mmCIF file of C-alpha atoms in Angstrom:
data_model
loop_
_atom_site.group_PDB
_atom_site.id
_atom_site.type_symbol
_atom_site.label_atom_id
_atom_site.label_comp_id
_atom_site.label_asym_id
_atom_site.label_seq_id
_atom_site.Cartn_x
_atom_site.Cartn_y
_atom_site.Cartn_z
ATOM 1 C CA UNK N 1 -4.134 -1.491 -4.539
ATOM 2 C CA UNK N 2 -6.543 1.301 -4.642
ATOM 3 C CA UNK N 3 -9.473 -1.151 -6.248
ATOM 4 C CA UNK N 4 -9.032 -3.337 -2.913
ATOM 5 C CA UNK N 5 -8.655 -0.952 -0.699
ATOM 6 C CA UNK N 6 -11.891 0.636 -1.322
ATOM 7 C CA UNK N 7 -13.525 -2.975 -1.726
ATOM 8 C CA UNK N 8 -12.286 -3.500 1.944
ATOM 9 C CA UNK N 9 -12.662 -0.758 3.158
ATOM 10 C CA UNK N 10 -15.521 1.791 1.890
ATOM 11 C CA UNK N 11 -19.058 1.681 3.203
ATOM 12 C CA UNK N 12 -21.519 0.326 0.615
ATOM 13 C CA UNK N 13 -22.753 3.725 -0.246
ATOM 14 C CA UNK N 14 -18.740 4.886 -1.233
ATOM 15 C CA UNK N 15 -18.622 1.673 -2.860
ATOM 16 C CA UNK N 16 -21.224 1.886 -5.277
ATOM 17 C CA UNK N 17 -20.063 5.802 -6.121
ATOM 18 C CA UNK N 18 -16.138 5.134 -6.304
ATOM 19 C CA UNK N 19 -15.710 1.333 -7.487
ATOM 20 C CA UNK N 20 -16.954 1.857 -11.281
ATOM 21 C CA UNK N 21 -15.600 4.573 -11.649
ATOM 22 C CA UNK N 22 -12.350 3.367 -10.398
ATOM 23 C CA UNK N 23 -12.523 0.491 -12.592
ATOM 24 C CA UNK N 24 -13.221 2.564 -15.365
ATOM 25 C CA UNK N 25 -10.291 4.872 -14.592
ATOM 26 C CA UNK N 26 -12.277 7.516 -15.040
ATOM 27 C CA UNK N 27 -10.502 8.411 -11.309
ATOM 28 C CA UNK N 28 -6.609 8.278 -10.188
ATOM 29 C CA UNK N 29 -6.220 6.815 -6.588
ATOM 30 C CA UNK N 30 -3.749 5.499 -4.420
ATOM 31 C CA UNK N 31 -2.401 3.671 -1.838
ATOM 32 C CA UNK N 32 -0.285 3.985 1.028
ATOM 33 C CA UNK N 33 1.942 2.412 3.647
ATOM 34 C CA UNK N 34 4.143 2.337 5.660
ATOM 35 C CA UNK N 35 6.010 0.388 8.218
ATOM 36 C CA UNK N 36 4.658 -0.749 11.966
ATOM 37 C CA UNK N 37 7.385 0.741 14.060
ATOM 38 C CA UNK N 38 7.915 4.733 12.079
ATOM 39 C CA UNK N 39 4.540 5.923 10.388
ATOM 40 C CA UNK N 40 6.055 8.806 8.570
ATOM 41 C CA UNK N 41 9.209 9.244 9.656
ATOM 42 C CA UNK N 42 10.788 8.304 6.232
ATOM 43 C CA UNK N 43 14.487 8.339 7.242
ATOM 44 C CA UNK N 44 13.775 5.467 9.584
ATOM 45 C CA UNK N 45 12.674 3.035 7.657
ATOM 46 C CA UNK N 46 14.374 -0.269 7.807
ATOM 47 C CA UNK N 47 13.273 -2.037 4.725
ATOM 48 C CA UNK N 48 15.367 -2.077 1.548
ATOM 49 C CA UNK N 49 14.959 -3.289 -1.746
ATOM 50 C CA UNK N 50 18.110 -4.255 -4.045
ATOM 51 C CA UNK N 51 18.313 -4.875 -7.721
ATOM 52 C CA UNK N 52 18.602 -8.794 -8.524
ATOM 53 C CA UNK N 53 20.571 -8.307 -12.316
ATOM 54 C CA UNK N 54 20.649 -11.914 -12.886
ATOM 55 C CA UNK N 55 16.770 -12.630 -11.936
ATOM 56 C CA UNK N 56 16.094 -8.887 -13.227
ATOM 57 C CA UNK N 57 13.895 -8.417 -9.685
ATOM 58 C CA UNK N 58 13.937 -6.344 -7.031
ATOM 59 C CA UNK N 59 14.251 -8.414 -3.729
ATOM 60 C CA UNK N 60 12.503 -6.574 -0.749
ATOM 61 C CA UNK N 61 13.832 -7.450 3.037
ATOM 62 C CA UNK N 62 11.908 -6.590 6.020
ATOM 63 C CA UNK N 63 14.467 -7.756 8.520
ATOM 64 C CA UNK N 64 12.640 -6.493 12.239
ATOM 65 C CA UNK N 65 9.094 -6.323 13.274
ATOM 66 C CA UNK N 66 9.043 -2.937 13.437
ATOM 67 C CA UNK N 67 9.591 -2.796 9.496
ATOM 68 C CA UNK N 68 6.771 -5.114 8.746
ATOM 69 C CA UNK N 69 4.080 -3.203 6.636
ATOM 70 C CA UNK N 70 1.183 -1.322 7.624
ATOM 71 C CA UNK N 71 -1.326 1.675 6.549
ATOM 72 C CA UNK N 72 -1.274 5.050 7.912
ATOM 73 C CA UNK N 73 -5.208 6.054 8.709
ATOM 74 C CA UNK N 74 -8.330 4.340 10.135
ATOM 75 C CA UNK N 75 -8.996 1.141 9.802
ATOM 76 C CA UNK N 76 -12.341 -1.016 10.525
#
């Protein structure tokens, strides 16, 4: 997620300096969300994710709008 997010979201000038080198791994990055409704607060999130043994999955459930996914920061 950290290749798109700086395709998306980096000016062309960050683009050209991060991208190869990101491809290259010659740097770590990362990405982060979180839900709509609690930003940070950790202990309120509302999503949960539970072990499937027979498909060998996790199965993810966002039941409530406010649990839908979204990234802390600016945006364009």
């Amino acid at each position: 997620m950290f290749l798109p997010a700086l395709m998306g979201q980096a000016n062309s000038e960050q683009q050209a300096y991060w991208i190869n080198r990101a491809w290259a791994g010659d740097v770590i990055g990362t990405y982060a969300q979180t839900e709509l409704g609690h930003g940070t607060f950790l202990r309120g999130l509302e999503t949960t994710a539970t072990y499937d043994p027979e498909t060998k999955e996790f199965v993810s459930n966002s039941p409530t709008l406010t649990s839908y996914k979204w990234w802390p920061g600016g945006c364009k």
